[in-house]
């Protein structure tokens, strides 16, 4: 099935993923491409008629500098609707004859925007009415530069006191632009605005639905693989688990999973992975205990990015060795030519941004392009077009249990980046126990207002091992033991997050259990930082 689509041109914003997610939430397929694609590429991309509109993302750059990227000029000649967001508005103005300058007053955070006129984009969309009778929008601003002169043919669409041109429109050409960010949840009517653009102005067909995607994905996998064998690196996380279930449904016994246990998994996680896939799903799974190798290689290493690279690199080494054994010792796998991974679209976008150097790299992903060519295997990545929430929907549609599909995210390096500083087996063992207690009590405590458990009400929760000791008292004796921090956040997109306001009774129970049951820990703290400025993970 050929889906109608929206193209998002990425100028390097950390929020570009959110634009794509909002479009997908409207059940319209979209793709993110670097902003410097050529005019020829763009015209070819639009040639089959499936492209219905273009969105220009934000950026940390200033459009009036000669060295910064501009949109391909063909964007404005395709005859398609175009929406510019933040920097996207500024480059639209700059390229079409307007003027952009550095603002005297920067805007970061919430702002009230007056919607002016009655453009197709903002008509009847408002959060409240001002005393003067003006429709107002509560939005999220994040900019220093601003448009100071409209391009020819454009009219004013929105304004604030400090940003007189906060939105502009050329309705004849269906060009719209806003200085604020409709993709973030802080902009209250952001989803309505983007749906108005995608479904209304672009007229895109809302046919991107996960239950229908299974049939398409099965056909694609079978066509790509044919009669060859596939080896999958199974981590036990949601992404690799859904990928394994999908590929197995497509090709059955042609798939073999290799589960590399790096010794940095959660409590009993390795056994649970084997029970689910080898037991319940009857998949071929080879379990490799490489914990000693990983811990040995990590000895003395404290830098978070260095730890990530070591874990990712060693995973490749171990997997390569096991794949070679599999091909050498098993006749039916000698023709194995595919390596399957649970790569998802955010990984692809972030890695692409890192390669093009248009986005600031926050942390590396070891599962994207990380396997060297000497493996001699082609990549099979059936989830590479999907966001995390779409992967979860797909998992449920495939029949995976909700408790697996809705497990909180767990980083690829595992506890290696939840142990601050050097990773040691002693630290991992202590952290495993503390983390398990925390998660168990989140399941046990129910919020009376919603009837949901606090595990369901938090988007991600875990314990962090701090490599410091503090004095404590147990019975009549002095202790000098380690500290753990609890982290629980609530978020809809993982780009921004707030600390979960857990009940004190829950925190007290968790603290008491950890200190009494985990010998070696005598103090528990709770992290109340938001993202930004902090990140969700500590490393």
Short mmCIF file of C-alpha atoms in Angstrom, two decimals:
data_model
loop_
_atom_site.label_atom_id
_atom_site.label_comp_id
_atom_site.label_asym_id
_atom_site.label_seq_id
_atom_site.Cartn_x
_atom_site.Cartn_y
_atom_site.Cartn_z
CA UNK A 1 0.00 0.00 0.00
CA UNK A 2 1.33 3.42 -0.91
CA UNK A 3 0.71 5.85 1.93
CA UNK A 4 0.28 9.54 1.39
CA UNK A 5 3.00 11.30 3.34
CA UNK A 6 4.38 14.47 4.85
CA UNK A 7 8.07 15.33 4.46
CA UNK A 8 9.84 16.92 7.43
CA UNK A 9 13.11 18.67 6.61
CA UNK A 10 15.39 18.59 9.64
CA UNK A 11 17.61 21.59 10.37
CA UNK A 12 19.10 19.94 13.45
CA UNK A 13 16.52 20.59 16.16
CA UNK A 14 16.28 18.21 19.12
CA UNK A 15 12.50 18.52 18.68
CA UNK A 16 12.26 17.28 15.08
CA UNK A 17 11.24 13.82 16.28
CA UNK A 18 8.27 15.34 18.07
CA UNK A 19 7.00 16.89 14.85
CA UNK A 20 7.10 13.48 13.21
CA UNK A 21 5.38 11.83 16.15
CA UNK A 22 2.54 14.36 16.11
CA UNK A 23 2.01 13.75 12.39
CA UNK A 24 2.01 9.98 12.94
CA UNK A 25 -0.48 10.41 15.80
CA UNK A 26 -2.82 11.89 13.18
CA UNK A 27 -2.40 8.52 11.39
CA UNK A 28 -0.51 10.11 8.51
CA UNK A 29 2.82 8.64 7.43
CA UNK A 30 5.78 11.02 7.47
CA UNK A 31 9.53 10.88 6.95
CA UNK A 32 12.38 13.02 8.28
CA UNK A 33 15.15 13.96 5.86
CA UNK A 34 18.16 16.31 6.23
CA UNK A 35 17.39 19.86 5.24
CA UNK A 36 20.16 19.94 2.61
CA UNK A 37 18.59 17.46 0.20
CA UNK A 38 18.96 18.72 -3.35
CA UNK A 39 16.25 20.28 -5.47
CA UNK A 40 16.55 17.30 -7.83
CA UNK A 41 16.07 14.83 -4.96
CA UNK A 42 13.03 16.72 -3.72
CA UNK A 43 11.37 16.87 -7.13
CA UNK A 44 11.95 13.14 -7.60
CA UNK A 45 10.60 12.45 -4.10
CA UNK A 46 7.36 14.27 -4.94
CA UNK A 47 7.02 12.85 -8.43
CA UNK A 48 4.70 9.93 -7.61
CA UNK A 49 2.09 12.22 -6.06
CA UNK A 50 2.18 10.69 -2.57
CA UNK A 51 3.81 13.75 -0.98
CA UNK A 52 1.08 16.01 0.41
CA UNK A 53 3.03 18.69 2.31
CA UNK A 54 6.35 19.79 3.79
CA UNK A 55 7.28 20.88 7.32
CA UNK A 56 10.47 22.83 8.05
CA UNK A 57 11.88 22.10 11.52
CA UNK A 58 13.57 24.29 14.11
CA UNK A 59 17.33 24.70 14.60
CA UNK A 60 19.91 26.10 17.00
CA UNK A 61 21.42 28.18 14.14
CA UNK A 62 20.80 31.72 12.88
CA UNK A 63 19.39 31.92 9.37
CA UNK A 64 21.10 35.19 8.41
CA UNK A 65 24.57 33.65 8.71
CA UNK A 66 26.00 32.54 5.37
CA UNK A 67 27.18 29.21 6.76
CA UNK A 68 23.78 28.01 7.99
CA UNK A 69 21.44 25.76 6.05
CA UNK A 70 18.48 26.95 4.04
CA UNK A 71 15.56 24.98 2.67
CA UNK A 72 15.90 23.66 -0.89
CA UNK A 73 14.37 26.32 -3.11
CA UNK A 74 12.26 23.61 -4.76
CA UNK A 75 10.23 23.37 -1.52
CA UNK A 76 8.52 26.60 -2.46
CA UNK A 77 7.97 25.58 -6.10
CA UNK A 78 6.27 22.20 -5.65
CA UNK A 79 2.80 23.69 -5.30
CA UNK A 80 2.38 21.91 -1.96
CA UNK A 81 1.52 23.32 1.48
CA UNK A 82 4.55 24.24 3.61
CA UNK A 83 4.66 24.80 7.38
CA UNK A 84 7.69 26.47 8.97
CA UNK A 85 8.32 26.01 12.69
CA UNK A 86 10.68 28.38 14.60
CA UNK A 87 13.86 28.33 12.45
CA UNK A 88 11.65 26.92 9.70
CA UNK A 89 9.63 30.14 9.81
CA UNK A 90 12.78 32.22 9.77
CA UNK A 91 14.29 30.47 6.76
CA UNK A 92 10.97 30.71 4.93
CA UNK A 93 10.90 34.46 5.57
CA UNK A 94 14.58 34.90 4.68
CA UNK A 95 14.37 32.91 1.44
CA UNK A 96 11.12 34.47 0.23
CA UNK A 97 12.13 38.11 0.67
CA UNK A 98 11.43 38.90 4.31
CA UNK A 99 13.88 39.94 7.02
CA UNK A 100 15.21 38.09 10.10
CA UNK A 101 17.23 39.73 12.86
CA UNK A 102 18.70 38.87 16.22
CA UNK A 103 16.12 39.73 18.87
CA UNK A 104 16.91 42.06 21.75
CA UNK A 105 14.72 39.92 24.01
CA UNK A 106 14.96 36.15 23.77
CA UNK A 107 11.90 34.01 24.44
CA UNK A 108 12.28 30.65 26.17
CA UNK A 109 9.29 29.07 27.85
CA UNK A 110 5.55 29.66 27.93
CA UNK A 111 4.04 32.62 26.12
CA UNK A 112 0.57 33.87 25.24
CA UNK A 113 0.21 34.43 21.50
CA UNK A 114 -2.52 36.50 19.92
CA UNK A 115 -4.01 34.86 16.84
CA UNK A 116 -4.56 37.57 14.23
CA UNK A 117 -6.84 37.26 11.23
CA UNK A 118 -8.66 34.09 10.35
CA UNK A 119 -6.22 31.95 8.42
CA UNK A 120 -7.05 28.36 7.58
CA UNK A 121 -4.39 27.20 10.03
CA UNK A 122 -5.62 28.99 13.16
CA UNK A 123 -9.31 29.61 12.49
CA UNK A 124 -11.36 28.75 15.60
CA UNK A 125 -8.28 27.44 17.46
CA UNK A 126 -7.74 29.27 20.77
CA UNK A 127 -7.14 28.58 24.45
CA UNK A 128 -8.88 31.65 25.82
CA UNK A 129 -10.14 35.07 24.85
CA UNK A 130 -8.43 38.23 26.05
CA UNK A 131 -10.41 41.08 27.67
CA UNK A 132 -10.18 42.83 24.29
CA UNK A 133 -11.85 39.87 22.61
CA UNK A 134 -8.75 38.46 20.94
CA UNK A 135 -8.25 34.72 20.55
CA UNK A 136 -5.15 33.67 22.52
CA UNK A 137 -2.91 30.60 22.36
CA UNK A 138 -0.72 29.26 25.17
CA UNK A 139 2.47 28.17 23.44
CA UNK A 140 6.10 27.19 24.00
CA UNK A 141 8.70 29.60 22.64
CA UNK A 142 12.40 28.85 22.21
CA UNK A 143 14.15 31.45 20.06
CA UNK A 144 16.54 34.37 20.04
CA UNK A 145 16.15 35.52 16.42
CA UNK A 146 12.87 36.69 14.95
CA UNK A 147 11.22 37.77 11.71
CA UNK A 148 11.10 41.57 11.55
CA UNK A 149 9.70 42.03 8.03
CA UNK A 150 7.12 39.86 6.25
CA UNK A 151 7.97 38.45 2.81
CA UNK A 152 5.86 39.71 -0.11
CA UNK A 153 2.44 38.07 -0.24
CA UNK A 154 2.39 37.16 3.48
CA UNK A 155 0.03 38.47 6.15
CA UNK A 156 0.42 38.56 9.92
CA UNK A 157 -1.06 35.46 11.59
CA UNK A 158 0.09 35.70 15.25
CA UNK A 159 2.04 37.98 17.58
CA UNK A 160 3.31 38.52 21.13
CA UNK A 161 4.47 41.72 22.80
CA UNK A 162 8.13 40.78 22.37
CA UNK A 163 7.69 39.06 18.99
CA UNK A 164 5.35 41.13 16.80
CA UNK A 165 5.57 38.55 13.98
CA UNK A 166 5.00 35.22 15.75
CA UNK A 167 3.15 33.70 12.81
CA UNK A 168 2.68 34.47 9.12
CA UNK A 169 0.73 33.06 6.19
CA UNK A 170 0.51 33.23 2.41
CA UNK A 171 -2.81 31.48 1.93
CA UNK A 172 -2.71 31.69 -1.86
CA UNK A 173 0.40 29.48 -1.93
CA UNK A 174 -0.62 27.63 1.29
CA UNK A 175 2.57 28.66 3.11
CA UNK A 176 2.24 28.95 6.90
CA UNK A 177 4.80 29.57 9.63
CA UNK A 178 4.84 29.93 13.41
CA UNK A 179 7.65 31.09 15.69
CA UNK A 180 6.47 28.83 18.54
CA UNK A 181 6.69 25.03 18.78
CA UNK A 182 3.35 23.26 18.22
CA UNK A 183 5.05 19.85 18.48
CA UNK A 184 5.69 20.07 22.24
CA UNK A 185 2.97 19.27 24.75
CA UNK A 186 3.40 22.68 26.41
CA UNK A 187 1.69 24.26 23.39
CA UNK A 188 -1.86 23.41 24.39
CA UNK A 189 -3.38 23.52 20.89
CA UNK A 190 -0.26 22.19 19.19
CA UNK A 191 -1.81 18.88 18.17
CA UNK A 192 -4.90 20.62 16.81
CA UNK A 193 -2.71 22.99 14.80
CA UNK A 194 -0.61 20.21 13.28
CA UNK A 195 -3.67 18.10 12.52
CA UNK A 196 -5.27 21.14 10.85
CA UNK A 197 -2.20 21.48 8.63
CA UNK A 198 -1.74 17.78 7.83
CA UNK A 199 -5.35 16.63 7.50
CA UNK A 200 -7.08 19.85 6.54
CA UNK A 201 -4.70 22.02 4.53
CA UNK A 202 -2.61 19.17 3.06
CA UNK A 203 -5.59 16.83 2.75
CA UNK A 204 -3.46 13.80 3.66
CA UNK A 205 -5.25 10.46 4.05
CA UNK A 206 -5.13 9.12 7.67
CA UNK A 207 -4.29 5.52 6.78
CA UNK A 208 -1.18 4.88 8.92
CA UNK A 209 -2.60 2.33 11.42
CA UNK A 210 -0.52 -0.34 13.21
CA UNK A 211 -3.00 -3.21 13.01
CA UNK A 212 -2.97 -2.77 9.22
CA UNK A 213 0.80 -2.34 9.17
CA UNK A 214 1.42 -5.96 10.20
CA UNK A 215 0.32 -7.33 6.84
CA UNK A 216 2.50 -4.81 5.00
CA UNK A 217 5.51 -5.57 7.22
CA UNK A 218 5.16 -9.35 6.77
CA UNK A 219 5.15 -8.97 3.00
CA UNK A 220 8.21 -6.69 3.11
CA UNK A 221 10.16 -9.10 5.35
CA UNK A 222 9.35 -12.12 3.19
CA UNK A 223 10.30 -10.26 0.02
CA UNK A 224 13.58 -9.04 1.51
CA UNK A 225 14.64 -12.34 3.12
CA UNK A 226 13.32 -14.91 0.67
CA UNK A 227 14.54 -18.38 1.70
CA UNK A 228 17.64 -17.16 3.55
CA UNK A 229 18.37 -17.33 7.26
CA UNK A 230 18.16 -14.44 9.73
CA UNK A 231 20.05 -13.91 13.00
CA UNK A 232 18.64 -11.41 15.50
CA UNK A 233 20.37 -9.81 18.46
CA UNK A 234 17.77 -10.13 21.21
CA UNK A 235 18.15 -7.83 24.21
CA UNK A 236 14.82 -8.47 25.88
CA UNK A 237 13.75 -4.85 25.46
CA UNK A 238 10.51 -3.84 23.77
CA UNK A 239 12.08 -3.04 20.39
CA UNK A 240 14.06 -6.24 19.86
CA UNK A 241 11.19 -8.30 21.31
CA UNK A 242 8.63 -6.87 18.89
CA UNK A 243 11.10 -7.23 16.01
CA UNK A 244 11.64 -10.89 16.93
CA UNK A 245 7.90 -11.60 17.13
CA UNK A 246 7.24 -9.88 13.80
CA UNK A 247 10.07 -11.62 11.95
CA UNK A 248 9.16 -15.00 13.41
CA UNK A 249 5.60 -14.59 12.21
CA UNK A 250 6.93 -13.76 8.76
CA UNK A 251 9.57 -16.48 8.29
CA UNK A 252 9.26 -18.89 11.25
CA UNK A 253 12.22 -21.25 11.63
CA UNK A 254 14.40 -19.13 9.34
CA UNK A 255 14.99 -16.89 12.38
CA UNK A 256 17.48 -17.59 15.17
CA UNK A 257 17.81 -15.18 18.11
CA UNK A 258 21.11 -14.64 19.91
CA UNK A 259 20.63 -13.28 23.42
CA UNK A 260 23.85 -11.72 24.73
CA UNK A 261 23.70 -11.42 28.54
CA UNK A 262 26.21 -8.68 29.37
CA UNK A 263 25.72 -9.02 33.11
CA UNK A 264 24.07 -5.61 33.35
CA UNK A 265 20.45 -6.68 33.09
CA UNK A 266 17.75 -6.19 35.70
CA UNK A 267 17.02 -8.86 38.33
CA UNK A 268 16.11 -12.23 36.71
CA UNK A 269 15.71 -10.52 33.33
CA UNK A 270 17.75 -13.07 31.41
CA UNK A 271 15.55 -15.92 32.61
CA UNK A 272 12.41 -13.97 31.74
CA UNK A 273 13.66 -13.37 28.19
CA UNK A 274 14.33 -17.08 27.69
CA UNK A 275 10.97 -18.05 29.15
CA UNK A 276 9.11 -15.67 26.83
CA UNK A 277 10.87 -16.39 23.56
CA UNK A 278 12.19 -19.93 23.85
CA UNK A 279 9.25 -21.01 26.02
CA UNK A 280 6.05 -19.20 25.09
CA UNK A 281 6.86 -18.11 21.53
CA UNK A 282 8.82 -21.28 20.68
CA UNK A 283 11.53 -19.25 18.97
CA UNK A 284 15.08 -20.45 18.46
CA UNK A 285 17.16 -18.62 21.07
CA UNK A 286 20.85 -19.02 21.88
CA UNK A 287 21.82 -17.52 25.24
CA UNK A 288 25.39 -16.30 25.67
CA UNK A 289 26.68 -15.41 29.15
CA UNK A 290 29.32 -12.76 28.41
CA UNK A 291 29.08 -10.97 31.77
CA UNK A 292 32.71 -11.55 32.75
CA UNK A 293 33.98 -10.15 29.46
CA UNK A 294 31.87 -7.01 29.75
CA UNK A 295 32.76 -6.33 33.38
CA UNK A 296 36.45 -6.90 32.67
CA UNK A 297 36.43 -4.50 29.73
CA UNK A 298 34.62 -1.84 31.79
CA UNK A 299 37.07 -1.99 34.72
CA UNK A 300 38.49 1.44 35.49
CA UNK A 301 36.22 3.26 32.99
CA UNK A 302 34.10 6.09 34.41
CA UNK A 303 33.14 8.29 31.44
CA UNK A 304 29.50 7.61 30.38
CA UNK A 305 30.11 7.88 26.64
CA UNK A 306 33.20 5.67 26.90
CA UNK A 307 31.14 3.05 28.74
CA UNK A 308 28.45 3.15 26.08
CA UNK A 309 31.00 2.66 23.31
CA UNK A 310 32.73 -0.20 25.12
CA UNK A 311 29.45 -2.01 25.74
CA UNK A 312 28.28 -1.46 22.17
CA UNK A 313 31.62 -2.52 20.71
CA UNK A 314 31.91 -5.64 22.83
CA UNK A 315 28.33 -6.60 22.04
CA UNK A 316 29.34 -6.54 18.38
CA UNK A 317 32.40 -8.72 19.08
CA UNK A 318 30.41 -11.29 21.03
CA UNK A 319 27.60 -11.34 18.53
CA UNK A 320 30.03 -11.71 15.64
CA UNK A 321 31.67 -14.70 17.34
CA UNK A 322 28.33 -16.39 18.00
CA UNK A 323 27.10 -15.72 14.47
CA UNK A 324 30.26 -17.30 13.07
CA UNK A 325 29.80 -20.36 15.33
CA UNK A 326 26.19 -20.65 14.26
CA UNK A 327 27.07 -20.58 10.58
CA UNK A 328 29.99 -23.00 10.99
CA UNK A 329 28.29 -25.59 13.19
CA UNK A 330 24.81 -25.66 11.73
CA UNK A 331 24.40 -26.50 8.05
CA UNK A 332 21.09 -24.70 7.67
CA UNK A 333 22.65 -21.44 8.85
CA UNK A 334 25.66 -21.47 6.53
CA UNK A 335 23.64 -19.37 4.14
CA UNK A 336 22.57 -16.86 6.80
CA UNK A 337 22.91 -13.43 5.26
CA UNK A 338 20.67 -11.21 7.38
CA UNK A 339 21.20 -9.61 10.74
CA UNK A 340 17.97 -8.37 12.31
CA UNK A 341 17.94 -5.44 14.76
CA UNK A 342 15.27 -3.63 16.73
CA UNK A 343 16.32 -0.23 15.35
CA UNK A 344 13.45 2.27 15.56
CA UNK A 345 12.91 5.62 13.85
CA UNK A 346 14.23 7.88 16.63
CA UNK A 347 17.54 5.96 16.46
CA UNK A 348 17.68 6.54 12.71
CA UNK A 349 16.87 10.24 13.03
CA UNK A 350 19.38 10.87 15.84
CA UNK A 351 22.15 8.92 14.13
CA UNK A 352 21.48 10.71 10.86
CA UNK A 353 21.63 14.04 12.65
CA UNK A 354 24.93 13.06 14.22
CA UNK A 355 26.40 12.04 10.85
CA UNK A 356 25.30 15.26 9.15
CA UNK A 357 26.44 17.26 12.21
CA UNK A 358 23.21 19.25 12.07
CA UNK A 359 22.03 18.09 15.51
CA UNK A 360 23.86 18.21 18.81
CA UNK A 361 24.63 14.63 19.88
CA UNK A 362 23.29 13.95 23.38
CA UNK A 363 24.35 10.29 23.56
CA UNK A 364 25.24 7.54 21.09
CA UNK A 365 23.10 4.57 20.04
CA UNK A 366 25.09 1.37 19.69
CA UNK A 367 22.46 -0.43 17.62
CA UNK A 368 22.43 1.90 14.60
CA UNK A 369 25.04 1.20 11.96
CA UNK A 370 27.11 -0.25 14.77
CA UNK A 371 27.78 -3.67 13.30
CA UNK A 372 30.90 -3.64 11.13
CA UNK A 373 30.86 -4.75 7.53
CA UNK A 374 33.15 -7.68 8.32
CA UNK A 375 30.13 -9.47 9.82
CA UNK A 376 29.21 -10.25 6.25
CA UNK A 377 25.51 -9.83 7.01
CA UNK A 378 22.93 -7.51 5.52
CA UNK A 379 20.68 -5.59 7.90
CA UNK A 380 17.02 -6.40 8.41
CA UNK A 381 15.36 -3.63 10.44
CA UNK A 382 11.57 -4.06 10.26
CA UNK A 383 10.87 -1.36 12.88
CA UNK A 384 13.12 1.38 11.51
CA UNK A 385 10.11 3.44 10.35
CA UNK A 386 8.30 3.30 13.70
CA UNK A 387 8.31 5.38 16.87
CA UNK A 388 8.26 3.73 20.30
CA UNK A 389 4.52 4.15 20.82
CA UNK A 390 3.92 2.63 17.38
CA UNK A 391 6.19 -0.30 18.28
CA UNK A 392 4.11 -0.91 21.41
CA UNK A 393 0.89 -0.85 19.38
CA UNK A 394 2.42 -3.30 16.94
CA UNK A 395 3.52 -5.59 19.78
CA UNK A 396 0.00 -5.78 21.18
CA UNK A 397 -1.39 -6.44 17.71
CA UNK A 398 1.12 -9.31 17.39
CA UNK A 399 -0.16 -10.84 20.62
CA UNK A 400 2.71 -10.02 22.96
CA UNK A 401 1.60 -9.63 26.60
CA UNK A 402 0.95 -6.06 27.77
CA UNK A 403 3.38 -6.45 30.68
CA UNK A 404 6.18 -6.94 28.15
CA UNK A 405 5.03 -4.35 25.64
CA UNK A 406 4.54 -1.64 28.25
CA UNK A 407 7.68 -2.27 30.27
CA UNK A 408 9.49 0.92 31.04
CA UNK A 409 12.37 1.75 28.69
CA UNK A 410 15.71 0.19 29.56
CA UNK A 411 18.93 1.52 27.99
CA UNK A 412 20.95 -0.72 25.68
CA UNK A 413 24.02 -0.51 27.97
CA UNK A 414 21.75 -1.62 30.82
CA UNK A 415 22.88 -0.96 34.36
CA UNK A 416 26.23 0.16 32.93
CA UNK A 417 24.85 3.70 32.66
CA UNK A 418 22.84 3.50 35.88
CA UNK A 419 25.97 2.85 37.90
CA UNK A 420 27.68 6.22 38.05
CA UNK A 421 31.40 6.04 37.41
CA UNK A 422 33.20 2.70 37.25
CA UNK A 423 31.09 -0.43 36.79
CA UNK A 424 31.76 -3.30 39.20
CA UNK A 425 29.91 -6.58 39.76
CA UNK A 426 29.36 -5.65 43.40
CA UNK A 427 27.68 -2.40 42.36
CA UNK A 428 25.54 -4.15 39.73
CA UNK A 429 24.34 -6.76 42.22
CA UNK A 430 23.36 -4.09 44.77
CA UNK A 431 21.62 -1.99 42.14
CA UNK A 432 19.70 -4.96 40.74
CA UNK A 433 18.17 -5.68 44.14
CA UNK A 434 17.33 -2.04 44.89
CA UNK A 435 15.79 -1.50 41.45
CA UNK A 436 13.65 -4.64 41.76
CA UNK A 437 12.26 -3.46 45.10
CA UNK A 438 11.41 -0.05 43.65
CA UNK A 439 9.61 -1.53 40.64
CA UNK A 440 7.76 -4.06 42.80
CA UNK A 441 6.39 -1.34 45.08
CA UNK A 442 5.38 0.82 42.11
CA UNK A 443 3.24 -2.13 41.02
CA UNK A 444 1.89 -2.58 44.54
CA UNK A 445 0.78 1.04 45.17
CA UNK A 446 -2.41 2.22 43.48
CA UNK A 447 -3.47 5.82 43.01
CA UNK A 448 -7.05 6.10 44.35
CA UNK A 449 -7.92 8.95 41.99
CA UNK A 450 -7.21 6.96 38.82
CA UNK A 451 -7.28 3.35 39.97
CA UNK A 452 -3.94 2.79 38.23
CA UNK A 453 -0.74 1.56 39.78
CA UNK A 454 2.15 3.99 40.08
CA UNK A 455 4.08 1.84 37.62
CA UNK A 456 1.35 2.59 35.07
CA UNK A 457 1.33 6.27 36.01
CA UNK A 458 5.07 6.69 35.50
CA UNK A 459 6.71 6.60 32.08
CA UNK A 460 10.09 5.45 33.34
CA UNK A 461 11.29 4.52 36.82
CA UNK A 462 14.55 3.03 38.05
CA UNK A 463 17.25 3.16 40.70
CA UNK A 464 20.71 4.69 40.19
CA UNK A 465 23.82 3.56 42.06
CA UNK A 466 25.93 6.42 43.42
CA UNK A 467 29.62 5.65 44.00
CA UNK A 468 29.68 7.44 47.35
CA UNK A 469 29.32 6.20 50.91
CA UNK A 470 27.49 7.77 53.82
CA UNK A 471 27.38 7.14 57.54
CA UNK A 472 24.34 5.37 58.93
CA UNK A 473 23.11 3.64 62.07
CA UNK A 474 21.60 0.16 62.14
CA UNK A 475 20.73 -1.23 65.56
CA UNK A 476 23.53 -0.09 67.84
CA UNK A 477 26.16 -0.11 65.13
CA UNK A 478 27.62 2.40 62.72
CA UNK A 479 27.41 1.71 59.00
CA UNK A 480 29.33 3.25 56.16
CA UNK A 481 27.60 2.10 53.00
CA UNK A 482 26.52 3.12 49.51
CA UNK A 483 23.72 5.40 48.33
CA UNK A 484 21.07 4.85 45.64
CA UNK A 485 18.87 7.46 43.99
CA UNK A 486 15.34 6.70 42.80
CA UNK A 487 14.19 8.26 39.54
CA UNK A 488 10.59 8.31 38.28
CA UNK A 489 9.30 10.58 35.53
CA UNK A 490 6.10 11.29 33.67
CA UNK A 491 6.21 12.27 30.02
CA UNK A 492 4.32 11.82 26.78
CA UNK A 493 7.28 12.13 24.43
CA UNK A 494 10.51 11.58 26.44
CA UNK A 495 11.89 14.82 25.00
CA UNK A 496 10.65 16.68 28.07
CA UNK A 497 9.72 15.09 31.41
CA UNK A 498 8.61 16.00 34.91
CA UNK A 499 9.43 14.12 38.08
CA UNK A 500 6.58 11.91 39.23
CA UNK A 501 5.07 13.15 42.49
CA UNK A 502 5.11 9.75 44.15
CA UNK A 503 3.24 9.41 47.48
CA UNK A 504 5.44 9.72 50.53
CA UNK A 505 4.06 6.41 51.78
CA UNK A 506 5.39 4.72 48.67
CA UNK A 507 8.81 6.37 48.91
CA UNK A 508 9.02 5.54 52.60
CA UNK A 509 8.19 1.88 51.93
CA UNK A 510 10.75 1.61 49.13
CA UNK A 511 13.46 3.29 51.21
CA UNK A 512 12.78 1.07 54.21
CA UNK A 513 12.84 -2.11 52.16
CA UNK A 514 16.04 -1.23 50.27
CA UNK A 515 17.96 -0.29 53.41
CA UNK A 516 16.76 -3.37 55.30
CA UNK A 517 16.97 -5.92 52.49
CA UNK A 518 19.99 -4.80 50.45
CA UNK A 519 23.07 -5.17 52.60
CA UNK A 520 25.55 -2.51 51.47
CA UNK A 521 23.09 0.38 50.97
CA UNK A 522 22.16 2.63 53.87
CA UNK A 523 20.70 5.72 52.20
CA UNK A 524 18.03 6.32 49.54
CA UNK A 525 17.38 9.62 47.78
CA UNK A 526 14.71 10.73 45.26
CA UNK A 527 15.61 12.71 42.14
CA UNK A 528 13.13 15.56 41.52
CA UNK A 529 14.87 17.08 38.49
CA UNK A 530 12.90 17.75 35.31
CA UNK A 531 14.05 17.32 31.72
CA UNK A 532 15.38 19.78 30.68
CA UNK A 533 17.73 20.79 32.23
CA UNK A 534 18.46 17.25 33.46
CA UNK A 535 18.11 14.13 31.30
CA UNK A 536 15.95 11.16 32.31
CA UNK A 537 18.91 8.80 32.68
CA UNK A 538 21.80 10.03 34.81
CA UNK A 539 24.40 9.00 32.24
#
